[in-house]
């Protein structure tokens, strides 16, 4: 079956919405650009030539298909067979490159001459800068000033690739504010600029097109697990911030009798103000052009999200995840900073794999999932190189008792 045919099997949001969620809550000046993008995506989505170019780059440049690895020592500890979908092995070290390749090819088809993006953990910024260099396009990345400090390695990678990095000092100085600034740039330069959103957030059609582009993760994993074990998994687990890694892994399994488990960041605890458990503790609202679950303060303002992982501290979530939550098709749990750090160590010492702090939240949920599942796929969304400074500092604090 061709990629086009596989993509055609995935759901299409009706009137730009997944159930009650999604939509296009943007400034009137952006509506022509949104309409242009939606039309371009509908045409590309059904075009074999588009998918041939994307698939060729994913194979030859990114290194797909990524491996599905049976983590035998981790499995023995957990008490279930755990397979890791190794997105950390991709070029640039995370799942973000899948979406960036697809959107960059789309941007070129649309005649756009400049790429912009937001980034939190920096992996989306690195992937955007990478495809911009590959295609010879100027690129500007918006990143919260707090994230610039804790993801300094990725900032240097972006600069080396030729991108201009803007540190955003407004608001909470994290991903939410970076996305605000990127959208302001897009409004100002909409004629020649393509906004390459990194997650399944934002106005329609972004949640749809990003999910479709990231579905390569789940489409591969579904075929690989059947080849390896002769059957589908009992459960599929992934971390959730904005939710692109999880949406890409979950979507091809939605029609199967497989449990879908998303793991959010509980930060210091979901009963404290310092967490990013949007689906667990949020309420329905509008953020960055989309209706979804959001974290809000008592007076209804968007709240500050906290996580040790820069990629999960976002106070919103993709609308399809909100729809899956309300329909019961997926369930969402949360794990704390401390639990994520312990999971980093556990995976390192059982399998010799240093995962990103985002991924570690999913690893931390395995003992719970294994109570009812015997065969589990975990989305290993990225490698942990970018987080070593943060991890080392927290380990040092723990040793010193502070």
C-alpha positions as YAML, in Angstrom:
chain: A
units: angstrom
residues:
- id: 1
  name: UNK
  ca: [0.00, 0.00, 0.00]
- id: 2
  name: UNK
  ca: [1.35, 3.45, -0.90]
- id: 3
  name: UNK
  ca: [1.88, 6.19, 1.66]
- id: 4
  name: UNK
  ca: [-0.92, 8.18, 0.06]
- id: 5
  name: UNK
  ca: [-3.30, 5.26, 0.55]
- id: 6
  name: UNK
  ca: [-2.19, 4.76, 4.16]
- id: 7
  name: UNK
  ca: [-2.69, 8.46, 4.91]
- id: 8
  name: UNK
  ca: [-6.12, 8.34, 3.29]
- id: 9
  name: UNK
  ca: [-7.18, 5.83, 5.96]
- id: 10
  name: UNK
  ca: [-6.59, 8.35, 8.75]
- id: 11
  name: UNK
  ca: [-9.44, 10.54, 9.95]
- id: 12
  name: UNK
  ca: [-10.06, 13.96, 8.41]
- id: 13
  name: UNK
  ca: [-11.33, 16.68, 10.80]
- id: 14
  name: UNK
  ca: [-14.85, 17.71, 9.82]
- id: 15
  name: UNK
  ca: [-15.06, 21.47, 9.28]
- id: 16
  name: UNK
  ca: [-11.62, 21.77, 10.85]
- id: 17
  name: UNK
  ca: [-12.61, 20.08, 14.09]
- id: 18
  name: UNK
  ca: [-12.00, 16.81, 15.91]
- id: 19
  name: UNK
  ca: [-15.39, 16.49, 17.56]
- id: 20
  name: UNK
  ca: [-15.87, 19.66, 19.59]
- id: 21
  name: UNK
  ca: [-12.21, 20.67, 19.38]
- id: 22
  name: UNK
  ca: [-10.01, 22.51, 16.90]
- id: 23
  name: UNK
  ca: [-11.15, 25.34, 14.66]
- id: 24
  name: UNK
  ca: [-9.50, 28.53, 13.45]
- id: 25
  name: UNK
  ca: [-9.46, 31.18, 16.18]
- id: 26
  name: UNK
  ca: [-7.02, 33.57, 14.52]
- id: 27
  name: UNK
  ca: [-6.82, 37.19, 13.45]
- id: 28
  name: UNK
  ca: [-8.71, 38.07, 10.28]
- id: 29
  name: UNK
  ca: [-5.41, 39.00, 8.62]
- id: 30
  name: UNK
  ca: [-4.27, 35.38, 8.92]
- id: 31
  name: UNK
  ca: [-7.37, 33.76, 7.43]
- id: 32
  name: UNK
  ca: [-6.18, 34.00, 3.80]
- id: 33
  name: UNK
  ca: [-2.90, 32.30, 4.77]
- id: 34
  name: UNK
  ca: [-4.76, 29.59, 6.69]
- id: 35
  name: UNK
  ca: [-7.05, 28.99, 3.71]
- id: 36
  name: UNK
  ca: [-4.07, 28.87, 1.36]
- id: 37
  name: UNK
  ca: [-2.34, 26.33, 3.60]
- id: 38
  name: UNK
  ca: [-5.41, 24.13, 3.93]
- id: 39
  name: UNK
  ca: [-5.91, 24.06, 0.16]
- id: 40
  name: UNK
  ca: [-2.23, 23.25, -0.41]
- id: 41
  name: UNK
  ca: [-2.36, 20.44, 2.16]
- id: 42
  name: UNK
  ca: [-5.50, 18.86, 0.69]
- id: 43
  name: UNK
  ca: [-3.84, 18.79, -2.74]
- id: 44
  name: UNK
  ca: [-0.48, 17.50, -1.44]
- id: 45
  name: UNK
  ca: [-2.09, 14.87, 0.80]
- id: 46
  name: UNK
  ca: [-3.60, 13.21, -2.25]
- id: 47
  name: UNK
  ca: [-0.54, 13.60, -4.50]
- id: 48
  name: UNK
  ca: [1.72, 10.58, -5.03]
- id: 49
  name: UNK
  ca: [4.56, 12.88, -6.14]
- id: 50
  name: UNK
  ca: [4.46, 14.78, -2.84]
- id: 51
  name: UNK
  ca: [4.67, 11.57, -0.82]
- id: 52
  name: UNK
  ca: [7.40, 10.18, -3.07]
- id: 53
  name: UNK
  ca: [9.56, 13.22, -2.32]
- id: 54
  name: UNK
  ca: [8.79, 13.14, 1.41]
- id: 55
  name: UNK
  ca: [9.34, 9.39, 1.69]
- id: 56
  name: UNK
  ca: [12.59, 9.64, -0.26]
- id: 57
  name: UNK
  ca: [13.95, 12.27, 2.14]
- id: 58
  name: UNK
  ca: [12.76, 10.35, 5.20]
- id: 59
  name: UNK
  ca: [14.55, 7.24, 3.94]
- id: 60
  name: UNK
  ca: [17.77, 8.70, 2.53]
- id: 61
  name: UNK
  ca: [18.25, 11.78, 4.72]
- id: 62
  name: UNK
  ca: [16.51, 11.03, 8.02]
- id: 63
  name: UNK
  ca: [17.26, 7.30, 8.12]
- id: 64
  name: UNK
  ca: [13.76, 5.85, 8.29]
- id: 65
  name: UNK
  ca: [12.27, 3.44, 9.06]
- id: 66
  name: UNK
  ca: [13.31, 3.91, 12.67]
- id: 67
  name: UNK
  ca: [13.84, 0.71, 14.60]
- id: 68
  name: UNK
  ca: [11.36, -1.02, 16.89]
- id: 69
  name: UNK
  ca: [13.58, -2.39, 19.64]
- id: 70
  name: UNK
  ca: [12.64, -5.12, 22.12]
- id: 71
  name: UNK
  ca: [13.95, -3.79, 25.44]
- id: 72
  name: UNK
  ca: [14.45, -7.16, 27.13]
- id: 73
  name: UNK
  ca: [16.04, -6.06, 30.42]
- id: 74
  name: UNK
  ca: [13.52, -3.25, 30.89]
- id: 75
  name: UNK
  ca: [10.78, -5.74, 30.03]
- id: 76
  name: UNK
  ca: [11.97, -8.09, 32.76]
- id: 77
  name: UNK
  ca: [11.77, -5.31, 35.34]
- id: 78
  name: UNK
  ca: [8.37, -4.08, 34.19]
- id: 79
  name: UNK
  ca: [6.83, -7.55, 33.81]
- id: 80
  name: UNK
  ca: [5.66, -7.10, 30.21]
- id: 81
  name: UNK
  ca: [7.26, -7.14, 26.76]
- id: 82
  name: UNK
  ca: [8.26, -3.54, 26.01]
- id: 83
  name: UNK
  ca: [9.21, -2.42, 22.51]
- id: 84
  name: UNK
  ca: [10.71, 1.04, 21.98]
- id: 85
  name: UNK
  ca: [9.95, 2.96, 18.78]
- id: 86
  name: UNK
  ca: [13.38, 4.54, 18.36]
- id: 87
  name: UNK
  ca: [12.77, 8.07, 17.07]
- id: 88
  name: UNK
  ca: [15.96, 9.05, 18.87]
- id: 89
  name: UNK
  ca: [17.87, 7.34, 16.05]
- id: 90
  name: UNK
  ca: [16.58, 9.80, 13.44]
- id: 91
  name: UNK
  ca: [18.86, 12.45, 11.97]
- id: 92
  name: UNK
  ca: [18.78, 15.38, 14.46]
- id: 93
  name: UNK
  ca: [17.83, 12.99, 17.29]
- id: 94
  name: UNK
  ca: [14.06, 13.17, 17.61]
- id: 95
  name: UNK
  ca: [10.70, 12.72, 15.92]
- id: 96
  name: UNK
  ca: [10.49, 16.41, 14.98]
- id: 97
  name: UNK
  ca: [12.36, 15.95, 11.71]
- id: 98
  name: UNK
  ca: [9.48, 13.88, 10.24]
- id: 99
  name: UNK
  ca: [7.10, 16.82, 10.38]
- id: 100
  name: UNK
  ca: [9.73, 19.35, 9.31]
- id: 101
  name: UNK
  ca: [10.58, 17.43, 6.15]
- id: 102
  name: UNK
  ca: [6.92, 17.21, 5.18]
- id: 103
  name: UNK
  ca: [6.16, 20.87, 5.88]
- id: 104
  name: UNK
  ca: [9.32, 22.11, 4.16]
- id: 105
  name: UNK
  ca: [8.41, 20.20, 0.99]
- id: 106
  name: UNK
  ca: [4.93, 21.73, 1.23]
- id: 107
  name: UNK
  ca: [6.38, 25.22, 1.72]
- id: 108
  name: UNK
  ca: [8.50, 24.85, -1.39]
- id: 109
  name: UNK
  ca: [5.48, 23.68, -3.39]
- id: 110
  name: UNK
  ca: [3.64, 26.81, -2.19]
- id: 111
  name: UNK
  ca: [6.49, 29.09, -3.27]
- id: 112
  name: UNK
  ca: [7.34, 30.29, 0.24]
- id: 113
  name: UNK
  ca: [10.83, 31.74, 0.61]
- id: 114
  name: UNK
  ca: [11.31, 31.88, 4.40]
- id: 115
  name: UNK
  ca: [10.69, 29.50, 7.30]
- id: 116
  name: UNK
  ca: [9.84, 30.43, 10.88]
- id: 117
  name: UNK
  ca: [9.15, 28.17, 13.84]
- id: 118
  name: UNK
  ca: [8.70, 28.08, 17.59]
- id: 119
  name: UNK
  ca: [10.57, 25.64, 19.81]
- id: 120
  name: UNK
  ca: [10.64, 24.59, 23.45]
- id: 121
  name: UNK
  ca: [13.09, 21.75, 23.96]
- id: 122
  name: UNK
  ca: [14.93, 22.93, 20.87]
- id: 123
  name: UNK
  ca: [14.54, 19.74, 18.85]
- id: 124
  name: UNK
  ca: [11.88, 21.27, 16.60]
- id: 125
  name: UNK
  ca: [14.07, 24.34, 16.15]
- id: 126
  name: UNK
  ca: [17.03, 22.16, 15.21]
- id: 127
  name: UNK
  ca: [14.90, 20.13, 12.79]
- id: 128
  name: UNK
  ca: [13.51, 23.31, 11.19]
- id: 129
  name: UNK
  ca: [16.98, 24.82, 10.88]
- id: 130
  name: UNK
  ca: [18.14, 21.52, 9.37]
- id: 131
  name: UNK
  ca: [15.52, 21.44, 6.61]
- id: 132
  name: UNK
  ca: [16.02, 25.16, 5.97]
- id: 133
  name: UNK
  ca: [19.71, 24.49, 5.36]
- id: 134
  name: UNK
  ca: [18.85, 21.47, 3.20]
- id: 135
  name: UNK
  ca: [16.50, 23.52, 1.02]
- id: 136
  name: UNK
  ca: [18.56, 26.74, 1.07]
- id: 137
  name: UNK
  ca: [15.91, 28.84, 2.86]
- id: 138
  name: UNK
  ca: [16.41, 31.56, 5.50]
- id: 139
  name: UNK
  ca: [15.09, 30.52, 8.89]
- id: 140
  name: UNK
  ca: [14.19, 32.25, 12.16]
- id: 141
  name: UNK
  ca: [13.39, 30.41, 15.36]
- id: 142
  name: UNK
  ca: [11.52, 31.77, 18.39]
- id: 143
  name: UNK
  ca: [12.43, 30.24, 21.73]
- id: 144
  name: UNK
  ca: [11.55, 31.21, 25.31]
- id: 145
  name: UNK
  ca: [14.46, 32.82, 27.15]
- id: 146
  name: UNK
  ca: [14.24, 30.23, 29.92]
- id: 147
  name: UNK
  ca: [14.46, 27.44, 27.36]
- id: 148
  name: UNK
  ca: [17.40, 29.14, 25.64]
- id: 149
  name: UNK
  ca: [19.35, 28.70, 28.88]
- id: 150
  name: UNK
  ca: [18.38, 25.12, 29.66]
- id: 151
  name: UNK
  ca: [18.68, 24.00, 26.02]
- id: 152
  name: UNK
  ca: [21.89, 25.89, 25.19]
- id: 153
  name: UNK
  ca: [23.30, 22.99, 23.18]
- id: 154
  name: UNK
  ca: [20.35, 23.04, 20.78]
- id: 155
  name: UNK
  ca: [20.59, 26.81, 20.45]
- id: 156
  name: UNK
  ca: [24.17, 26.44, 19.24]
- id: 157
  name: UNK
  ca: [23.12, 23.69, 16.84]
- id: 158
  name: UNK
  ca: [20.47, 25.97, 15.32]
- id: 159
  name: UNK
  ca: [22.93, 28.81, 14.91]
- id: 160
  name: UNK
  ca: [25.53, 26.54, 13.33]
- id: 161
  name: UNK
  ca: [22.89, 25.42, 10.83]
- id: 162
  name: UNK
  ca: [22.37, 29.06, 9.84]
- id: 163
  name: UNK
  ca: [19.18, 29.91, 11.74]
- id: 164
  name: UNK
  ca: [18.59, 33.15, 13.60]
- id: 165
  name: UNK
  ca: [17.38, 32.41, 17.14]
- id: 166
  name: UNK
  ca: [15.17, 34.92, 18.96]
- id: 167
  name: UNK
  ca: [15.06, 34.61, 22.76]
- id: 168
  name: UNK
  ca: [11.55, 35.56, 23.91]
- id: 169
  name: UNK
  ca: [11.57, 37.31, 27.29]
- id: 170
  name: UNK
  ca: [7.85, 38.04, 27.63]
- id: 171
  name: UNK
  ca: [5.37, 36.10, 29.76]
- id: 172
  name: UNK
  ca: [6.64, 32.84, 31.17]
- id: 173
  name: UNK
  ca: [9.67, 32.89, 28.82]
- id: 174
  name: UNK
  ca: [8.88, 29.35, 27.58]
- id: 175
  name: UNK
  ca: [7.14, 27.58, 24.68]
- id: 176
  name: UNK
  ca: [3.79, 29.38, 24.93]
- id: 177
  name: UNK
  ca: [5.47, 32.76, 24.55]
- id: 178
  name: UNK
  ca: [7.70, 31.55, 21.72]
- id: 179
  name: UNK
  ca: [4.59, 30.47, 19.82]
- id: 180
  name: UNK
  ca: [2.98, 33.88, 20.46]
- id: 181
  name: UNK
  ca: [5.97, 35.64, 18.89]
- id: 182
  name: UNK
  ca: [6.13, 33.27, 15.93]
- id: 183
  name: UNK
  ca: [2.47, 33.94, 15.15]
- id: 184
  name: UNK
  ca: [3.10, 37.70, 15.32]
- id: 185
  name: UNK
  ca: [5.92, 37.27, 12.80]
- id: 186
  name: UNK
  ca: [3.65, 35.25, 10.54]
- id: 187
  name: UNK
  ca: [0.94, 37.93, 10.59]
- id: 188
  name: UNK
  ca: [3.53, 40.54, 9.59]
- id: 189
  name: UNK
  ca: [5.22, 38.52, 6.83]
- id: 190
  name: UNK
  ca: [2.47, 36.21, 5.67]
- id: 191
  name: UNK
  ca: [3.11, 36.72, 1.95]
- id: 192
  name: UNK
  ca: [6.48, 34.97, 1.70]
- id: 193
  name: UNK
  ca: [6.75, 33.15, 5.04]
- id: 194
  name: UNK
  ca: [5.81, 29.60, 5.98]
- id: 195
  name: UNK
  ca: [5.16, 29.02, 9.69]
- id: 196
  name: UNK
  ca: [6.38, 25.50, 10.41]
- id: 197
  name: UNK
  ca: [4.47, 24.59, 13.59]
- id: 198
  name: UNK
  ca: [6.10, 21.80, 15.58]
- id: 199
  name: UNK
  ca: [3.14, 20.13, 17.25]
- id: 200
  name: UNK
  ca: [-0.49, 19.14, 16.72]
- id: 201
  name: UNK
  ca: [-1.52, 22.52, 18.13]
- id: 202
  name: UNK
  ca: [-2.46, 25.79, 16.45]
- id: 203
  name: UNK
  ca: [-5.33, 26.55, 14.09]
- id: 204
  name: UNK
  ca: [-6.68, 24.09, 11.53]
- id: 205
  name: UNK
  ca: [-5.13, 22.62, 9.37]
- id: 206
  name: UNK
  ca: [-1.96, 22.36, 11.52]
- id: 207
  name: UNK
  ca: [-3.21, 19.69, 13.99]
- id: 208
  name: UNK
  ca: [-4.32, 17.60, 11.03]
- id: 209
  name: UNK
  ca: [-1.29, 17.97, 8.79]
- id: 210
  name: UNK
  ca: [1.25, 17.56, 11.62]
- id: 211
  name: UNK
  ca: [-0.54, 14.40, 12.82]
- id: 212
  name: UNK
  ca: [-0.57, 13.01, 9.29]
- id: 213
  name: UNK
  ca: [3.15, 13.73, 8.83]
- id: 214
  name: UNK
  ca: [4.02, 12.21, 12.21]
- id: 215
  name: UNK
  ca: [1.82, 9.16, 11.57]
- id: 216
  name: UNK
  ca: [4.85, 7.60, 9.92]
- id: 217
  name: UNK
  ca: [5.81, 6.65, 13.50]
- id: 218
  name: UNK
  ca: [2.65, 4.66, 14.15]
- id: 219
  name: UNK
  ca: [2.35, 3.27, 10.63]
- id: 220
  name: UNK
  ca: [5.84, 1.82, 10.88]
- id: 221
  name: UNK
  ca: [5.39, 0.62, 14.46]
- id: 222
  name: UNK
  ca: [2.13, -1.16, 13.64]
- id: 223
  name: UNK
  ca: [3.73, -3.16, 10.82]
- id: 224
  name: UNK
  ca: [6.92, -3.80, 12.81]
- id: 225
  name: UNK
  ca: [5.20, -5.18, 15.91]
- id: 226
  name: UNK
  ca: [3.11, -7.58, 13.81]
- id: 227
  name: UNK
  ca: [6.28, -8.73, 12.01]
- id: 228
  name: UNK
  ca: [8.09, -9.20, 15.33]
- id: 229
  name: UNK
  ca: [5.36, -10.82, 17.42]
- id: 230
  name: UNK
  ca: [2.57, -11.84, 15.05]
- id: 231
  name: UNK
  ca: [0.03, -9.58, 16.73]
- id: 232
  name: UNK
  ca: [-0.91, -6.03, 17.69]
- id: 233
  name: UNK
  ca: [0.24, -4.60, 21.03]
- id: 234
  name: UNK
  ca: [-2.03, -4.42, 24.06]
- id: 235
  name: UNK
  ca: [-1.02, -0.82, 24.71]
- id: 236
  name: UNK
  ca: [0.79, 2.08, 23.05]
- id: 237
  name: UNK
  ca: [2.35, 4.71, 25.31]
- id: 238
  name: UNK
  ca: [3.79, 8.16, 24.54]
- id: 239
  name: UNK
  ca: [4.56, 11.41, 26.31]
- id: 240
  name: UNK
  ca: [2.24, 14.36, 25.64]
- id: 241
  name: UNK
  ca: [3.05, 18.06, 25.62]
- id: 242
  name: UNK
  ca: [1.50, 19.61, 22.55]
- id: 243
  name: UNK
  ca: [1.20, 16.00, 21.47]
- id: 244
  name: UNK
  ca: [2.73, 15.41, 18.03]
- id: 245
  name: UNK
  ca: [4.78, 12.34, 18.95]
- id: 246
  name: UNK
  ca: [1.80, 10.74, 20.66]
- id: 247
  name: UNK
  ca: [-0.67, 11.68, 17.91]
- id: 248
  name: UNK
  ca: [1.64, 10.28, 15.25]
- id: 249
  name: UNK
  ca: [2.06, 7.03, 17.17]
- id: 250
  name: UNK
  ca: [-1.60, 6.70, 18.21]
- id: 251
  name: UNK
  ca: [-3.44, 7.60, 14.99]
- id: 252
  name: UNK
  ca: [-2.77, 4.36, 13.03]
- id: 253
  name: UNK
  ca: [-3.95, 2.31, 16.05]
- id: 254
  name: UNK
  ca: [-7.20, 4.22, 16.68]
- id: 255
  name: UNK
  ca: [-9.30, 1.62, 14.87]
- id: 256
  name: UNK
  ca: [-7.63, -1.31, 16.65]
- id: 257
  name: UNK
  ca: [-8.39, -2.91, 20.04]
- id: 258
  name: UNK
  ca: [-5.28, -1.29, 21.50]
- id: 259
  name: UNK
  ca: [-5.12, 0.87, 24.62]
- id: 260
  name: UNK
  ca: [-3.69, 4.35, 23.95]
- id: 261
  name: UNK
  ca: [-1.96, 5.96, 26.94]
- id: 262
  name: UNK
  ca: [-0.65, 9.53, 26.90]
- id: 263
  name: UNK
  ca: [1.65, 10.68, 29.69]
- id: 264
  name: UNK
  ca: [1.70, 14.34, 30.67]
- id: 265
  name: UNK
  ca: [4.12, 16.22, 32.89]
- id: 266
  name: UNK
  ca: [3.01, 16.37, 36.54]
- id: 267
  name: UNK
  ca: [5.95, 18.61, 37.42]
- id: 268
  name: UNK
  ca: [6.03, 19.05, 41.21]
- id: 269
  name: UNK
  ca: [2.64, 17.27, 41.41]
- id: 270
  name: UNK
  ca: [-0.74, 17.81, 39.78]
- id: 271
  name: UNK
  ca: [-2.15, 19.09, 43.07]
- id: 272
  name: UNK
  ca: [0.40, 21.92, 43.04]
- id: 273
  name: UNK
  ca: [0.43, 24.95, 40.71]
- id: 274
  name: UNK
  ca: [3.64, 23.67, 39.08]
- id: 275
  name: UNK
  ca: [2.68, 21.08, 36.47]
- id: 276
  name: UNK
  ca: [1.74, 20.74, 32.77]
- id: 277
  name: UNK
  ca: [-1.05, 18.15, 33.02]
- id: 278
  name: UNK
  ca: [-3.40, 19.92, 30.62]
- id: 279
  name: UNK
  ca: [-5.71, 16.97, 29.93]
- id: 280
  name: UNK
  ca: [-5.72, 15.91, 33.56]
- id: 281
  name: UNK
  ca: [-6.28, 19.27, 35.24]
- id: 282
  name: UNK
  ca: [-7.21, 21.75, 32.50]
- id: 283
  name: UNK
  ca: [-10.50, 22.95, 31.12]
- id: 284
  name: UNK
  ca: [-11.81, 23.73, 27.65]
- id: 285
  name: UNK
  ca: [-10.59, 27.02, 26.20]
- id: 286
  name: UNK
  ca: [-8.83, 28.60, 23.26]
- id: 287
  name: UNK
  ca: [-5.06, 28.93, 22.85]
- id: 288
  name: UNK
  ca: [-2.99, 29.69, 19.76]
- id: 289
  name: UNK
  ca: [-5.91, 29.51, 17.39]
- id: 290
  name: UNK
  ca: [-7.44, 26.24, 18.54]
- id: 291
  name: UNK
  ca: [-10.17, 25.12, 20.96]
- id: 292
  name: UNK
  ca: [-8.84, 22.44, 23.25]
- id: 293
  name: UNK
  ca: [-8.06, 21.74, 26.89]
- id: 294
  name: UNK
  ca: [-5.88, 24.45, 28.44]
- id: 295
  name: UNK
  ca: [-4.43, 25.25, 31.84]
- id: 296
  name: UNK
  ca: [-5.94, 28.38, 33.33]
- id: 297
  name: UNK
  ca: [-5.71, 30.43, 36.50]
- id: 298
  name: UNK
  ca: [-8.66, 31.01, 38.83]
- id: 299
  name: UNK
  ca: [-9.54, 34.20, 36.92]
- id: 300
  name: UNK
  ca: [-9.49, 32.42, 33.54]
- id: 301
  name: UNK
  ca: [-6.08, 33.49, 32.24]
- id: 302
  name: UNK
  ca: [-3.69, 31.01, 30.63]
- id: 303
  name: UNK
  ca: [-1.62, 29.52, 33.44]
- id: 304
  name: UNK
  ca: [2.12, 28.97, 33.61]
- id: 305
  name: UNK
  ca: [2.95, 25.33, 32.88]
- id: 306
  name: UNK
  ca: [5.93, 23.69, 34.55]
- id: 307
  name: UNK
  ca: [7.96, 20.63, 33.71]
- id: 308
  name: UNK
  ca: [11.59, 19.65, 34.04]
- id: 309
  name: UNK
  ca: [11.33, 18.84, 30.32]
- id: 310
  name: UNK
  ca: [11.27, 21.93, 28.11]
- id: 311
  name: UNK
  ca: [9.18, 20.14, 25.50]
- id: 312
  name: UNK
  ca: [6.28, 19.37, 27.84]
- id: 313
  name: UNK
  ca: [5.76, 22.69, 29.65]
- id: 314
  name: UNK
  ca: [2.99, 23.89, 27.35]
- id: 315
  name: UNK
  ca: [-0.39, 24.94, 28.86]
- id: 316
  name: UNK
  ca: [-2.38, 23.53, 25.94]
- id: 317
  name: UNK
  ca: [-2.62, 20.32, 23.93]
- id: 318
  name: UNK
  ca: [-3.61, 19.26, 20.44]
- id: 319
  name: UNK
  ca: [-7.38, 19.18, 19.79]
- id: 320
  name: UNK
  ca: [-7.38, 15.56, 18.65]
- id: 321
  name: UNK
  ca: [-5.99, 14.52, 22.03]
- id: 322
  name: UNK
  ca: [-8.82, 16.45, 23.67]
- id: 323
  name: UNK
  ca: [-11.30, 14.57, 21.49]
- id: 324
  name: UNK
  ca: [-9.69, 11.21, 22.30]
- id: 325
  name: UNK
  ca: [-9.80, 12.10, 26.00]
- id: 326
  name: UNK
  ca: [-13.47, 13.01, 26.03]
- id: 327
  name: UNK
  ca: [-14.51, 10.03, 23.90]
- id: 328
  name: UNK
  ca: [-12.48, 7.65, 26.07]
- id: 329
  name: UNK
  ca: [-10.46, 6.41, 23.10]
- id: 330
  name: UNK
  ca: [-7.25, 7.34, 24.90]
- id: 331
  name: UNK
  ca: [-6.48, 7.82, 28.55]
- id: 332
  name: UNK
  ca: [-4.02, 10.29, 29.97]
- id: 333
  name: UNK
  ca: [-1.92, 10.02, 33.10]
- id: 334
  name: UNK
  ca: [0.83, 12.22, 34.51]
- id: 335
  name: UNK
  ca: [4.29, 11.70, 35.98]
- id: 336
  name: UNK
  ca: [6.37, 14.10, 38.09]
- id: 337
  name: UNK
  ca: [9.81, 15.56, 37.48]
- id: 338
  name: UNK
  ca: [11.23, 13.17, 40.07]
- id: 339
  name: UNK
  ca: [9.60, 10.15, 38.43]
- id: 340
  name: UNK
  ca: [10.89, 11.23, 35.00]
- id: 341
  name: UNK
  ca: [14.44, 11.54, 36.32]
- id: 342
  name: UNK
  ca: [14.22, 8.08, 37.84]
- id: 343
  name: UNK
  ca: [12.98, 6.74, 34.50]
- id: 344
  name: UNK
  ca: [15.96, 8.29, 32.69]
- id: 345
  name: UNK
  ca: [18.27, 6.36, 35.01]
- id: 346
  name: UNK
  ca: [16.23, 3.17, 34.71]
- id: 347
  name: UNK
  ca: [16.35, 3.12, 30.92]
- id: 348
  name: UNK
  ca: [20.04, 4.04, 30.90]
- id: 349
  name: UNK
  ca: [20.99, 1.25, 33.26]
- id: 350
  name: UNK
  ca: [18.79, -1.48, 31.81]
- id: 351
  name: UNK
  ca: [19.19, -0.77, 28.10]
- id: 352
  name: UNK
  ca: [22.13, 1.62, 27.67]
- id: 353
  name: UNK
  ca: [19.83, 4.25, 26.14]
- id: 354
  name: UNK
  ca: [19.88, 7.89, 27.25]
- id: 355
  name: UNK
  ca: [16.43, 9.22, 26.45]
- id: 356
  name: UNK
  ca: [15.07, 12.75, 26.49]
- id: 357
  name: UNK
  ca: [13.30, 13.98, 29.61]
- id: 358
  name: UNK
  ca: [10.09, 14.14, 27.58]
- id: 359
  name: UNK
  ca: [10.30, 10.44, 26.71]
- id: 360
  name: UNK
  ca: [11.18, 9.61, 30.31]
- id: 361
  name: UNK
  ca: [7.64, 10.52, 31.38]
- id: 362
  name: UNK
  ca: [6.33, 7.69, 29.19]
- id: 363
  name: UNK
  ca: [8.92, 5.28, 30.56]
- id: 364
  name: UNK
  ca: [7.83, 6.26, 34.08]
- id: 365
  name: UNK
  ca: [4.27, 5.09, 33.38]
- id: 366
  name: UNK
  ca: [5.25, 1.57, 32.29]
- id: 367
  name: UNK
  ca: [4.77, -0.14, 35.64]
- id: 368
  name: UNK
  ca: [1.16, 1.06, 35.73]
- id: 369
  name: UNK
  ca: [0.43, 0.15, 32.11]
- id: 370
  name: UNK
  ca: [1.98, -3.30, 32.56]
- id: 371
  name: UNK
  ca: [-0.65, -4.20, 35.16]
- id: 372
  name: UNK
  ca: [-3.12, -4.80, 32.33]
- id: 373
  name: UNK
  ca: [-0.93, -5.06, 29.20]
- id: 374
  name: UNK
  ca: [1.49, -7.80, 28.27]
- id: 375
  name: UNK
  ca: [2.81, -6.29, 25.01]
- id: 376
  name: UNK
  ca: [3.59, -2.56, 24.97]
- id: 377
  name: UNK
  ca: [5.02, -0.10, 22.46]
- id: 378
  name: UNK
  ca: [6.58, 3.09, 23.85]
- id: 379
  name: UNK
  ca: [7.33, 6.08, 21.68]
- id: 380
  name: UNK
  ca: [10.95, 6.95, 22.39]
- id: 381
  name: UNK
  ca: [10.57, 10.47, 21.04]
- id: 382
  name: UNK
  ca: [14.14, 11.70, 21.34]
- id: 383
  name: UNK
  ca: [17.59, 11.22, 22.77]
- id: 384
  name: UNK
  ca: [18.79, 12.83, 25.97]
- id: 385
  name: UNK
  ca: [21.92, 14.68, 24.88]
- id: 386
  name: UNK
  ca: [20.08, 18.01, 25.08]
- id: 387
  name: UNK
  ca: [19.04, 17.36, 28.69]
- id: 388
  name: UNK
  ca: [22.36, 16.27, 30.20]
- id: 389
  name: UNK
  ca: [23.01, 19.63, 31.89]
- id: 390
  name: UNK
  ca: [19.57, 19.64, 33.51]
- id: 391
  name: UNK
  ca: [19.84, 15.99, 34.52]
- id: 392
  name: UNK
  ca: [23.33, 16.45, 35.97]
- id: 393
  name: UNK
  ca: [22.23, 19.47, 37.99]
- id: 394
  name: UNK
  ca: [19.23, 17.64, 39.46]
- id: 395
  name: UNK
  ca: [21.30, 14.55, 40.24]
- id: 396
  name: UNK
  ca: [23.82, 16.77, 42.00]
- id: 397
  name: UNK
  ca: [21.06, 18.42, 44.03]
- id: 398
  name: UNK
  ca: [19.76, 15.00, 45.05]
- id: 399
  name: UNK
  ca: [23.19, 13.81, 46.13]
- id: 400
  name: UNK
  ca: [23.78, 16.96, 48.19]
- id: 401
  name: UNK
  ca: [20.35, 16.66, 49.79]
- id: 402
  name: UNK
  ca: [19.24, 20.14, 48.70]
...
